[in-house]
Amino acid sequence: MSGPGHHIRPAAPADAPALAALGERTFRDTFAADNTPEDLAAHLAATYGPARQAEELADARRTTLVAATDAGELIAFAQLLAGAAPPCVAGPAPIELLRFYVDRGWHGRGVAQALMAATLEAAAARGAETIWLGVWERNPRAIAFYRKWGFEDVGSHDFMLGSDRQTDRILVRPVEAGGPG
Ligand SMILES: CC(C)(COP(=O)(O)OP(=O)(O)OC[C@H]1O[C@@H](n2cnc3c(N)ncnc32)[C@H](O)[C@@H]1OP(=O)(O)O)[C@@H](O)C(=O)NCCC(=O)NCCS
């Protein structure tokens, strides 16, 4: 799966430091304007760092895909997590799309489409039939993107960003439902 100047591949153990840096950068770019520096810092410290990403890449419950430029720079990543689904996710064989981030300079350029297509293939390869995710209710661009891909709102859950309790919308679609509408 690829587009002009980039390709999608499974993340390798050696990607952990670059993945940590990309994860921190994209999270900051997306959420810094709407959250306190303290809440942001607490979340980033708990979620991103070379050792943390190395653990995640070694975790058999997770599948991590990256988009890389032809020069080898990581510009996007997605992570699936096979775990418990909330009760509002009713479909068979669910899997969570835990993370889906594209570097800011690559938004609107097709990287997200290639990454989502590859993510759905990876979910199918794991035997998943339903894919679900939580997205902050105040993240309209991501919600618009997921709706293009046929995800539907089935409920909400709380998400702690540092000390701030936030509401995530829960979106769901069948893994095999096809491309963006
Ligand atoms: C979410 C993300 C992966 C989508 O990738 P993308 O390349 O930006 O997606 P696209 O441009 O194909 O689609 C976004 C859509 O939202 C629309 N959009 C942009 N800003 C918007 C806004 N403020 N409100 C509503 N829609 C908006 C775009 O016009 C586009 O729709 P269109 O194709 O019909 O014009 C990417 O924006 C991203 O990585 N964002 C930061 C990280 C993030 O929020 N990840 C999701 C966490 S759950």
mmCIF file with all atom_site columns, N, CA, C and O in Angstrom, residues 93-145:
data_model
loop_
_atom_site.group_PDB
_atom_site.id
_atom_site.type_symbol
_atom_site.label_atom_id
_atom_site.label_alt_id
_atom_site.label_comp_id
_atom_site.label_asym_id
_atom_site.label_entity_id
_atom_site.label_seq_id
_atom_site.pdbx_PDB_ins_code
_atom_site.Cartn_x
_atom_site.Cartn_y
_atom_site.Cartn_z
_atom_site.occupancy
_atom_site.B_iso_or_equiv
_atom_site.pdbx_formal_charge
_atom_site.auth_seq_id
_atom_site.auth_comp_id
_atom_site.auth_asym_id
_atom_site.auth_atom_id
_atom_site.pdbx_PDB_model_num
ATOM 1   N N  . ALA A 1 93  ? -16.481 -10.080 16.805 1.00 0.00 ? 93  ALA A N  1
ATOM 2   C CA . ALA A 1 93  ? -15.015 -10.070 16.735 1.00 0.00 ? 93  ALA A CA 1
ATOM 3   C C  . ALA A 1 93  ? -14.448 -8.645  16.666 1.00 0.00 ? 93  ALA A C  1
ATOM 4   O O  . ALA A 1 93  ? -13.811 -8.265  15.686 1.00 0.00 ? 93  ALA A O  1
ATOM 5   N N  . PRO A 1 94  ? -14.652 -7.832  17.728 1.00 0.00 ? 94  PRO A N  1
ATOM 6   C CA . PRO A 1 94  ? -14.195 -6.444  17.671 1.00 0.00 ? 94  PRO A CA 1
ATOM 7   C C  . PRO A 1 94  ? -12.698 -6.287  17.911 1.00 0.00 ? 94  PRO A C  1
ATOM 8   O O  . PRO A 1 94  ? -12.081 -7.090  18.614 1.00 0.00 ? 94  PRO A O  1
ATOM 9   N N  . ILE A 1 95  ? -12.145 -5.248  17.317 1.00 0.00 ? 95  ILE A N  1
ATOM 10  C CA . ILE A 1 95  ? -10.763 -4.837  17.597 1.00 0.00 ? 95  ILE A CA 1
ATOM 11  C C  . ILE A 1 95  ? -10.768 -3.311  17.701 1.00 0.00 ? 95  ILE A C  1
ATOM 12  O O  . ILE A 1 95  ? -11.549 -2.636  17.012 1.00 0.00 ? 95  ILE A O  1
ATOM 13  N N  . GLU A 1 96  ? -9.896  -2.782  18.564 1.00 0.00 ? 96  GLU A N  1
ATOM 14  C CA . GLU A 1 96  ? -9.847  -1.324  18.747 1.00 0.00 ? 96  GLU A CA 1
ATOM 15  C C  . GLU A 1 96  ? -8.780  -0.701  17.842 1.00 0.00 ? 96  GLU A C  1
ATOM 16  O O  . GLU A 1 96  ? -7.661  -1.222  17.738 1.00 0.00 ? 96  GLU A O  1
ATOM 17  N N  . LEU A 1 97  ? -9.149  0.400   17.212 1.00 0.00 ? 97  LEU A N  1
ATOM 18  C CA . LEU A 1 97  ? -8.152  1.250   16.555 1.00 0.00 ? 97  LEU A CA 1
ATOM 19  C C  . LEU A 1 97  ? -7.736  2.273   17.610 1.00 0.00 ? 97  LEU A C  1
ATOM 20  O O  . LEU A 1 97  ? -8.418  3.272   17.841 1.00 0.00 ? 97  LEU A O  1
ATOM 21  N N  . LEU A 1 98  ? -6.642  1.964   18.298 1.00 0.00 ? 98  LEU A N  1
ATOM 22  C CA . LEU A 1 98  ? -6.256  2.746   19.473 1.00 0.00 ? 98  LEU A CA 1
ATOM 23  C C  . LEU A 1 98  ? -5.636  4.079   19.077 1.00 0.00 ? 98  LEU A C  1
ATOM 24  O O  . LEU A 1 98  ? -5.845  5.094   19.750 1.00 0.00 ? 98  LEU A O  1
ATOM 25  N N  . ARG A 1 99  ? -4.856  4.073   17.997 1.00 0.00 ? 99  ARG A N  1
ATOM 26  C CA . ARG A 1 99  ? -4.170  5.308   17.585 1.00 0.00 ? 99  ARG A CA 1
ATOM 27  C C  . ARG A 1 99  ? -4.174  5.415   16.065 1.00 0.00 ? 99  ARG A C  1
ATOM 28  O O  . ARG A 1 99  ? -3.970  4.412   15.369 1.00 0.00 ? 99  ARG A O  1
ATOM 29  N N  . PHE A 1 100 ? -4.341  6.650   15.598 1.00 0.00 ? 100 PHE A N  1
ATOM 30  C CA . PHE A 1 100 ? -4.326  6.900   14.151 1.00 0.00 ? 100 PHE A CA 1
ATOM 31  C C  . PHE A 1 100 ? -3.902  8.351   13.946 1.00 0.00 ? 100 PHE A C  1
ATOM 32  O O  . PHE A 1 100 ? -4.697  9.270   14.148 1.00 0.00 ? 100 PHE A O  1
ATOM 33  N N  . TYR A 1 101 ? -2.660  8.551   13.600 1.00 0.00 ? 101 TYR A N  1
ATOM 34  C CA . TYR A 1 101 ? -2.101  9.915   13.562 1.00 0.00 ? 101 TYR A CA 1
ATOM 35  C C  . TYR A 1 101 ? -1.261  10.131  12.304 1.00 0.00 ? 101 TYR A C  1
ATOM 36  O O  . TYR A 1 101 ? -0.394  9.319   11.992 1.00 0.00 ? 101 TYR A O  1
ATOM 37  N N  . VAL A 1 102 ? -1.516  11.245  11.635 1.00 0.00 ? 102 VAL A N  1
ATOM 38  C CA . VAL A 1 102 ? -0.752  11.651  10.451 1.00 0.00 ? 102 VAL A CA 1
ATOM 39  C C  . VAL A 1 102 ? -0.065  12.977  10.775 1.00 0.00 ? 102 VAL A C  1
ATOM 40  O O  . VAL A 1 102 ? -0.703  13.886  11.335 1.00 0.00 ? 102 VAL A O  1
ATOM 41  N N  . ASP A 1 103 ? 1.195   13.085  10.438 1.00 0.00 ? 103 ASP A N  1
ATOM 42  C CA . ASP A 1 103 ? 1.938   14.321  10.690 1.00 0.00 ? 103 ASP A CA 1
ATOM 43  C C  . ASP A 1 103 ? 1.245   15.477  9.970  1.00 0.00 ? 103 ASP A C  1
ATOM 44  O O  . ASP A 1 103 ? 0.746   15.319  8.850  1.00 0.00 ? 103 ASP A O  1
ATOM 45  N N  . ARG A 1 104 ? 1.244   16.648  10.605 1.00 0.00 ? 104 ARG A N  1
ATOM 46  C CA . ARG A 1 104 ? 0.424   17.769  10.149 1.00 0.00 ? 104 ARG A CA 1
ATOM 47  C C  . ARG A 1 104 ? 0.650   18.122  8.675  1.00 0.00 ? 104 ARG A C  1
ATOM 48  O O  . ARG A 1 104 ? -0.287  18.399  7.940  1.00 0.00 ? 104 ARG A O  1
ATOM 49  N N  . GLY A 1 105 ? 1.902   18.137  8.253  1.00 0.00 ? 105 GLY A N  1
ATOM 50  C CA . GLY A 1 105 ? 2.218   18.514  6.875  1.00 0.00 ? 105 GLY A CA 1
ATOM 51  C C  . GLY A 1 105 ? 1.660   17.556  5.836  1.00 0.00 ? 105 GLY A C  1
ATOM 52  O O  . GLY A 1 105 ? 1.646   17.871  4.643  1.00 0.00 ? 105 GLY A O  1
ATOM 53  N N  . TRP A 1 106 ? 1.198   16.395  6.295  1.00 0.00 ? 106 TRP A N  1
ATOM 54  C CA . TRP A 1 106 ? 0.673   15.371  5.375  1.00 0.00 ? 106 TRP A CA 1
ATOM 55  C C  . TRP A 1 106 ? -0.838  15.236  5.444  1.00 0.00 ? 106 TRP A C  1
ATOM 56  O O  . TRP A 1 106 ? -1.410  14.364  4.777  1.00 0.00 ? 106 TRP A O  1
ATOM 57  N N  . HIS A 1 107 ? -1.504  16.065  6.218  1.00 0.00 ? 107 HIS A N  1
ATOM 58  C CA . HIS A 1 107 ? -2.972  15.990  6.252  1.00 0.00 ? 107 HIS A CA 1
ATOM 59  C C  . HIS A 1 107 ? -3.530  16.355  4.874  1.00 0.00 ? 107 HIS A C  1
ATOM 60  O O  . HIS A 1 107 ? -2.990  17.225  4.181  1.00 0.00 ? 107 HIS A O  1
ATOM 61  N N  . GLY A 1 108 ? -4.623  15.701  4.502  1.00 0.00 ? 108 GLY A N  1
ATOM 62  C CA . GLY A 1 108 ? -5.304  16.037  3.258  1.00 0.00 ? 108 GLY A CA 1
ATOM 63  C C  . GLY A 1 108 ? -4.552  15.619  2.005  1.00 0.00 ? 108 GLY A C  1
ATOM 64  O O  . GLY A 1 108 ? -4.889  16.060  0.905  1.00 0.00 ? 108 GLY A O  1
ATOM 65  N N  . ARG A 1 109 ? -3.557  14.741  2.153  1.00 0.00 ? 109 ARG A N  1
ATOM 66  C CA . ARG A 1 109 ? -2.731  14.372  0.992  1.00 0.00 ? 109 ARG A CA 1
ATOM 67  C C  . ARG A 1 109 ? -2.783  12.872  0.676  1.00 0.00 ? 109 ARG A C  1
ATOM 68  O O  . ARG A 1 109 ? -1.963  12.378  -0.086 1.00 0.00 ? 109 ARG A O  1
ATOM 69  N N  . GLY A 1 110 ? -3.729  12.178  1.299  1.00 0.00 ? 110 GLY A N  1
ATOM 70  C CA . GLY A 1 110 ? -3.934  10.774  0.940  1.00 0.00 ? 110 GLY A CA 1
ATOM 71  C C  . GLY A 1 110 ? -3.207  9.766   1.823  1.00 0.00 ? 110 GLY A C  1
ATOM 72  O O  . GLY A 1 110 ? -3.439  8.564   1.705  1.00 0.00 ? 110 GLY A O  1
ATOM 73  N N  . VAL A 1 111 ? -2.328  10.258  2.704  1.00 0.00 ? 111 VAL A N  1
ATOM 74  C CA . VAL A 1 111 ? -1.621  9.319   3.590  1.00 0.00 ? 111 VAL A CA 1
ATOM 75  C C  . VAL A 1 111 ? -2.625  8.611   4.503  1.00 0.00 ? 111 VAL A C  1
ATOM 76  O O  . VAL A 1 111 ? -2.548  7.397   4.709  1.00 0.00 ? 111 VAL A O  1
ATOM 77  N N  . ALA A 1 112 ? -3.579  9.408   5.029  1.00 0.00 ? 112 ALA A N  1
ATOM 78  C CA . ALA A 1 112 ? -4.571  8.820   5.940  1.00 0.00 ? 112 ALA A CA 1
ATOM 79  C C  . ALA A 1 112 ? -5.396  7.750   5.230  1.00 0.00 ? 112 ALA A C  1
ATOM 80  O O  . ALA A 1 112 ? -5.761  6.732   5.840  1.00 0.00 ? 112 ALA A O  1
ATOM 81  N N  . GLN A 1 113 ? -5.678  7.971   3.938  1.00 0.00 ? 113 GLN A N  1
ATOM 82  C CA . GLN A 1 113 ? -6.484  6.972   3.205  1.00 0.00 ? 113 GLN A CA 1
ATOM 83  C C  . GLN A 1 113 ? -5.696  5.666   3.064  1.00 0.00 ? 113 GLN A C  1
ATOM 84  O O  . GLN A 1 113 ? -6.215  4.577   3.271  1.00 0.00 ? 113 GLN A O  1
ATOM 85  N N  . ALA A 1 114 ? -4.432  5.802   2.656  1.00 0.00 ? 114 ALA A N  1
ATOM 86  C CA . ALA A 1 114 ? -3.606  4.593   2.486  1.00 0.00 ? 114 ALA A CA 1
ATOM 87  C C  . ALA A 1 114 ? -3.437  3.870   3.815  1.00 0.00 ? 114 ALA A C  1
ATOM 88  O O  . ALA A 1 114 ? -3.475  2.627   3.882  1.00 0.00 ? 114 ALA A O  1
ATOM 89  N N  . LEU A 1 115 ? -3.262  4.657   4.886  1.00 0.00 ? 115 LEU A N  1
ATOM 90  C CA . LEU A 1 115 ? -3.057  4.054   6.205  1.00 0.00 ? 115 LEU A CA 1
ATOM 91  C C  . LEU A 1 115 ? -4.331  3.364   6.691  1.00 0.00 ? 115 LEU A C  1
ATOM 92  O O  . LEU A 1 115 ? -4.268  2.259   7.254  1.00 0.00 ? 115 LEU A O  1
ATOM 93  N N  . MET A 1 116 ? -5.496  3.976   6.446  1.00 0.00 ? 116 MET A N  1
ATOM 94  C CA . MET A 1 116 ? -6.742  3.332   6.883  1.00 0.00 ? 116 MET A CA 1
ATOM 95  C C  . MET A 1 116 ? -6.995  2.047   6.089  1.00 0.00 ? 116 MET A C  1
ATOM 96  O O  . MET A 1 116 ? -7.391  1.022   6.661  1.00 0.00 ? 116 MET A O  1
ATOM 97  N N  . ALA A 1 117 ? -6.734  2.091   4.788  1.00 0.00 ? 117 ALA A N  1
ATOM 98  C CA . ALA A 1 117 ? -6.928  0.869   3.981  1.00 0.00 ? 117 ALA A CA 1
ATOM 99  C C  . ALA A 1 117 ? -6.030  -0.256  4.509  1.00 0.00 ? 117 ALA A C  1
ATOM 100 O O  . ALA A 1 117 ? -6.467  -1.403  4.672  1.00 0.00 ? 117 ALA A O  1
ATOM 101 N N  . ALA A 1 118 ? -4.779  0.078   4.817  1.00 0.00 ? 118 ALA A N  1
ATOM 102 C CA . ALA A 1 118 ? -3.849  -0.935  5.325  1.00 0.00 ? 118 ALA A CA 1
ATOM 103 C C  . ALA A 1 118 ? -4.253  -1.401  6.724  1.00 0.00 ? 118 ALA A C  1
ATOM 104 O O  . ALA A 1 118 ? -4.089  -2.575  7.075  1.00 0.00 ? 118 ALA A O  1
ATOM 105 N N  . THR A 1 119 ? -4.786  -0.483  7.527  1.00 0.00 ? 119 THR A N  1
ATOM 106 C CA . THR A 1 119 ? -5.219  -0.823  8.890  1.00 0.00 ? 119 THR A CA 1
ATOM 107 C C  . THR A 1 119 ? -6.385  -1.812  8.844  1.00 0.00 ? 119 THR A C  1
ATOM 108 O O  . THR A 1 119 ? -6.433  -2.783  9.612  1.00 0.00 ? 119 THR A O  1
ATOM 109 N N  . LEU A 1 120 ? -7.323  -1.569  7.932  1.00 0.00 ? 120 LEU A N  1
ATOM 110 C CA . LEU A 1 120 ? -8.465  -2.487  7.814  1.00 0.00 ? 120 LEU A CA 1
ATOM 111 C C  . LEU A 1 120 ? -7.999  -3.864  7.333  1.00 0.00 ? 120 LEU A C  1
ATOM 112 O O  . LEU A 1 120 ? -8.487  -4.891  7.814  1.00 0.00 ? 120 LEU A O  1
ATOM 113 N N  . GLU A 1 121 ? -7.036  -3.883  6.418  1.00 0.00 ? 121 GLU A N  1
ATOM 114 C CA . GLU A 1 121 ? -6.472  -5.172  5.973  1.00 0.00 ? 121 GLU A CA 1
ATOM 115 C C  . GLU A 1 121 ? -5.809  -5.903  7.139  1.00 0.00 ? 121 GLU A C  1
ATOM 116 O O  . GLU A 1 121 ? -5.935  -7.122  7.291  1.00 0.00 ? 121 GLU A O  1
ATOM 117 N N  . ALA A 1 122 ? -5.074  -5.140  7.955  1.00 0.00 ? 122 ALA A N  1
ATOM 118 C CA . ALA A 1 122 ? -4.387  -5.755  9.099  1.00 0.00 ? 122 ALA A CA 1
ATOM 119 C C  . ALA A 1 122 ? -5.399  -6.276  10.117 1.00 0.00 ? 122 ALA A C  1
ATOM 120 O O  . ALA A 1 122 ? -5.199  -7.339  10.724 1.00 0.00 ? 122 ALA A O  1
ATOM 121 N N  . ALA A 1 123 ? -6.493  -5.526  10.297 1.00 0.00 ? 123 ALA A N  1
ATOM 122 C CA . ALA A 1 123 ? -7.534  -5.982  11.235 1.00 0.00 ? 123 ALA A CA 1
ATOM 123 C C  . ALA A 1 123 ? -8.154  -7.282  10.735 1.00 0.00 ? 123 ALA A C  1
ATOM 124 O O  . ALA A 1 123 ? -8.365  -8.229  11.506 1.00 0.00 ? 123 ALA A O  1
ATOM 125 N N  . ALA A 1 124 ? -8.417  -7.330  9.427  1.00 0.00 ? 124 ALA A N  1
ATOM 126 C CA . ALA A 1 124 ? -8.991  -8.560  8.843  1.00 0.00 ? 124 ALA A CA 1
ATOM 127 C C  . ALA A 1 124 ? -8.013  -9.719  9.007  1.00 0.00 ? 124 ALA A C  1
ATOM 128 O O  . ALA A 1 124 ? -8.415  -10.847 9.335  1.00 0.00 ? 124 ALA A O  1
ATOM 129 N N  . ALA A 1 125 ? -6.729  -9.447  8.798  1.00 0.00 ? 125 ALA A N  1
ATOM 130 C CA . ALA A 1 125 ? -5.724  -10.513 8.905  1.00 0.00 ? 125 ALA A CA 1
ATOM 131 C C  . ALA A 1 125 ? -5.650  -11.057 10.330 1.00 0.00 ? 125 ALA A C  1
ATOM 132 O O  . ALA A 1 125 ? -5.264  -12.214 10.532 1.00 0.00 ? 125 ALA A O  1
ATOM 133 N N  . ARG A 1 126 ? -6.017  -10.238 11.309 1.00 0.00 ? 126 ARG A N  1
ATOM 134 C CA . ARG A 1 126 ? -6.041  -10.696 12.701 1.00 0.00 ? 126 ARG A CA 1
ATOM 135 C C  . ARG A 1 126 ? -7.335  -11.416 13.033 1.00 0.00 ? 126 ARG A C  1
ATOM 136 O O  . ARG A 1 126 ? -7.535  -11.831 14.180 1.00 0.00 ? 126 ARG A O  1
ATOM 137 N N  . GLY A 1 127 ? -8.247  -11.494 12.080 1.00 0.00 ? 127 GLY A N  1
ATOM 138 C CA . GLY A 1 127 ? -9.519  -12.176 12.332 1.00 0.00 ? 127 GLY A CA 1
ATOM 139 C C  . GLY A 1 127 ? -10.605 -11.276 12.884 1.00 0.00 ? 127 GLY A C  1
ATOM 140 O O  . GLY A 1 127 ? -11.679 -11.748 13.262 1.00 0.00 ? 127 GLY A O  1
ATOM 141 N N  . ALA A 1 128 ? -10.354 -9.968  12.923 1.00 0.00 ? 128 ALA A N  1
ATOM 142 C CA . ALA A 1 128 ? -11.373 -9.042  13.433 1.00 0.00 ? 128 ALA A CA 1
ATOM 143 C C  . ALA A 1 128 ? -12.451 -8.827  12.378 1.00 0.00 ? 128 ALA A C  1
ATOM 144 O O  . ALA A 1 128 ? -12.179 -8.838  11.177 1.00 0.00 ? 128 ALA A O  1
ATOM 145 N N  . GLU A 1 129 ? -13.682 -8.628  12.853 1.00 0.00 ? 129 GLU A N  1
ATOM 146 C CA . GLU A 1 129 ? -14.800 -8.346  11.938 1.00 0.00 ? 129 GLU A CA 1
ATOM 147 C C  . GLU A 1 129 ? -15.405 -6.973  12.183 1.00 0.00 ? 129 GLU A C  1
ATOM 148 O O  . GLU A 1 129 ? -16.105 -6.427  11.338 1.00 0.00 ? 129 GLU A O  1
ATOM 149 N N  . THR A 1 130 ? -15.158 -6.422  13.368 1.00 0.00 ? 130 THR A N  1
ATOM 150 C CA . THR A 1 130 ? -15.693 -5.112  13.740 1.00 0.00 ? 130 THR A CA 1
ATOM 151 C C  . THR A 1 130 ? -14.525 -4.270  14.242 1.00 0.00 ? 130 THR A C  1
ATOM 152 O O  . THR A 1 130 ? -13.702 -4.775  15.013 1.00 0.00 ? 130 THR A O  1
ATOM 153 N N  . ILE A 1 131 ? -14.459 -3.016  13.786 1.00 0.00 ? 131 ILE A N  1
ATOM 154 C CA . ILE A 1 131 ? -13.386 -2.138  14.255 1.00 0.00 ? 131 ILE A CA 1
ATOM 155 C C  . ILE A 1 131 ? -14.017 -0.924  14.928 1.00 0.00 ? 131 ILE A C  1
ATOM 156 O O  . ILE A 1 131 ? -15.001 -0.368  14.423 1.00 0.00 ? 131 ILE A O  1
ATOM 157 N N  . TRP A 1 132 ? -13.502 -0.575  16.115 1.00 0.00 ? 132 TRP A N  1
ATOM 158 C CA . TRP A 1 132 ? -14.087 0.542   16.859 1.00 0.00 ? 132 TRP A CA 1
ATOM 159 C C  . TRP A 1 132 ? -12.963 1.452   17.363 1.00 0.00 ? 132 TRP A C  1
ATOM 160 O O  . TRP A 1 132 ? -11.792 1.052   17.441 1.00 0.00 ? 132 TRP A O  1
ATOM 161 N N  . LEU A 1 133 ? -13.333 2.690   17.694 1.00 0.00 ? 133 LEU A N  1
ATOM 162 C CA . LEU A 1 133 ? -12.351 3.652   18.201 1.00 0.00 ? 133 LEU A CA 1
ATOM 163 C C  . LEU A 1 133 ? -13.059 4.695   19.050 1.00 0.00 ? 133 LEU A C  1
ATOM 164 O O  . LEU A 1 133 ? -14.267 4.894   18.943 1.00 0.00 ? 133 LEU A O  1
ATOM 165 N N  . GLY A 1 134 ? -12.278 5.368   19.882 1.00 0.00 ? 134 GLY A N  1
ATOM 166 C CA . GLY A 1 134 ? -12.751 6.520   20.640 1.00 0.00 ? 134 GLY A CA 1
ATOM 167 C C  . GLY A 1 134 ? -12.087 7.765   20.082 1.00 0.00 ? 134 GLY A C  1
ATOM 168 O O  . GLY A 1 134 ? -10.878 7.778   19.868 1.00 0.00 ? 134 GLY A O  1
ATOM 169 N N  . VAL A 1 135 ? -12.875 8.794   19.799 1.00 0.00 ? 135 VAL A N  1
ATOM 170 C CA . VAL A 1 135 ? -12.331 10.048  19.260 1.00 0.00 ? 135 VAL A CA 1
ATOM 171 C C  . VAL A 1 135 ? -12.912 11.200  20.070 1.00 0.00 ? 135 VAL A C  1
ATOM 172 O O  . VAL A 1 135 ? -14.117 11.216  20.355 1.00 0.00 ? 135 VAL A O  1
ATOM 173 N N  . TRP A 1 136 ? -12.070 12.136  20.457 1.00 0.00 ? 136 TRP A N  1
ATOM 174 C CA . TRP A 1 136 ? -12.517 13.254  21.274 1.00 0.00 ? 136 TRP A CA 1
ATOM 175 C C  . TRP A 1 136 ? -13.660 13.974  20.567 1.00 0.00 ? 136 TRP A C  1
ATOM 176 O O  . TRP A 1 136 ? -13.549 14.272  19.366 1.00 0.00 ? 136 TRP A O  1
ATOM 177 N N  . GLU A 1 137 ? -14.724 14.271  21.301 1.00 0.00 ? 137 GLU A N  1
ATOM 178 C CA . GLU A 1 137 ? -15.890 14.941  20.698 1.00 0.00 ? 137 GLU A CA 1
ATOM 179 C C  . GLU A 1 137 ? -15.522 16.293  20.098 1.00 0.00 ? 137 GLU A C  1
ATOM 180 O O  . GLU A 1 137 ? -16.238 16.805  19.243 1.00 0.00 ? 137 GLU A O  1
ATOM 181 N N  . ARG A 1 138 ? -14.372 16.864  20.530 1.00 0.00 ? 138 ARG A N  1
ATOM 182 C CA . ARG A 1 138 ? -13.927 18.163  20.000 1.00 0.00 ? 138 ARG A CA 1
ATOM 183 C C  . ARG A 1 138 ? -12.819 17.998  18.955 1.00 0.00 ? 138 ARG A C  1
ATOM 184 O O  . ARG A 1 138 ? -11.944 18.842  18.847 1.00 0.00 ? 138 ARG A O  1
ATOM 185 N N  . ASN A 1 139 ? -12.856 16.930  18.190 1.00 0.00 ? 139 ASN A N  1
ATOM 186 C CA . ASN A 1 139 ? -11.878 16.690  17.123 1.00 0.00 ? 139 ASN A CA 1
ATOM 187 C C  . ASN A 1 139 ? -12.630 16.501  15.798 1.00 0.00 ? 139 ASN A C  1
ATOM 188 O O  . ASN A 1 139 ? -12.728 15.404  15.261 1.00 0.00 ? 139 ASN A O  1
ATOM 189 N N  . PRO A 1 140 ? -13.205 17.627  15.255 1.00 0.00 ? 140 PRO A N  1
ATOM 190 C CA . PRO A 1 140 ? -14.118 17.487  14.103 1.00 0.00 ? 140 PRO A CA 1
ATOM 191 C C  . PRO A 1 140 ? -13.452 16.948  12.852 1.00 0.00 ? 140 PRO A C  1
ATOM 192 O O  . PRO A 1 140 ? -14.099 16.247  12.065 1.00 0.00 ? 140 PRO A O  1
ATOM 193 N N  . ARG A 1 141 ? -12.169 17.260  12.631 1.00 0.00 ? 141 ARG A N  1
ATOM 194 C CA . ARG A 1 141 ? -11.518 16.760  11.414 1.00 0.00 ? 141 ARG A CA 1
ATOM 195 C C  . ARG A 1 141 ? -11.414 15.231  11.444 1.00 0.00 ? 141 ARG A C  1
ATOM 196 O O  . ARG A 1 141 ? -11.723 14.562  10.462 1.00 0.00 ? 141 ARG A O  1
ATOM 197 N N  . ALA A 1 142 ? -11.003 14.692  12.589 1.00 0.00 ? 142 ALA A N  1
ATOM 198 C CA . ALA A 1 142 ? -10.899 13.236  12.688 1.00 0.00 ? 142 ALA A CA 1
ATOM 199 C C  . ALA A 1 142 ? -12.285 12.594  12.544 1.00 0.00 ? 142 ALA A C  1
ATOM 200 O O  . ALA A 1 142 ? -12.446 11.579  11.841 1.00 0.00 ? 142 ALA A O  1
ATOM 201 N N  . ILE A 1 143 ? -13.291 13.188  13.179 1.00 0.00 ? 143 ILE A N  1
ATOM 202 C CA . ILE A 1 143 ? -14.643 12.618  13.093 1.00 0.00 ? 143 ILE A CA 1
ATOM 203 C C  . ILE A 1 143 ? -15.118 12.624  11.635 1.00 0.00 ? 143 ILE A C  1
ATOM 204 O O  . ILE A 1 143 ? -15.671 11.630  11.144 1.00 0.00 ? 143 ILE A O  1
ATOM 205 N N  . ALA A 1 144 ? -14.849 13.734  10.914 1.00 0.00 ? 144 ALA A N  1
ATOM 206 C CA . ALA A 1 144 ? -15.244 13.799  9.493  1.00 0.00 ? 144 ALA A CA 1
ATOM 207 C C  . ALA A 1 144 ? -14.511 12.735  8.688  1.00 0.00 ? 144 ALA A C  1
ATOM 208 O O  . ALA A 1 144 ? -15.104 12.085  7.810  1.00 0.00 ? 144 ALA A O  1
ATOM 209 N N  . PHE A 1 145 ? -13.241 12.538  8.995  1.00 0.00 ? 145 PHE A N  1
ATOM 210 C CA . PHE A 1 145 ? -12.465 11.511  8.275  1.00 0.00 ? 145 PHE A CA 1
ATOM 211 C C  . PHE A 1 145 ? -13.060 10.118  8.526  1.00 0.00 ? 145 PHE A C  1
ATOM 212 O O  . PHE A 1 145 ? -13.292 9.341   7.592  1.00 0.00 ? 145 PHE A O  1
#
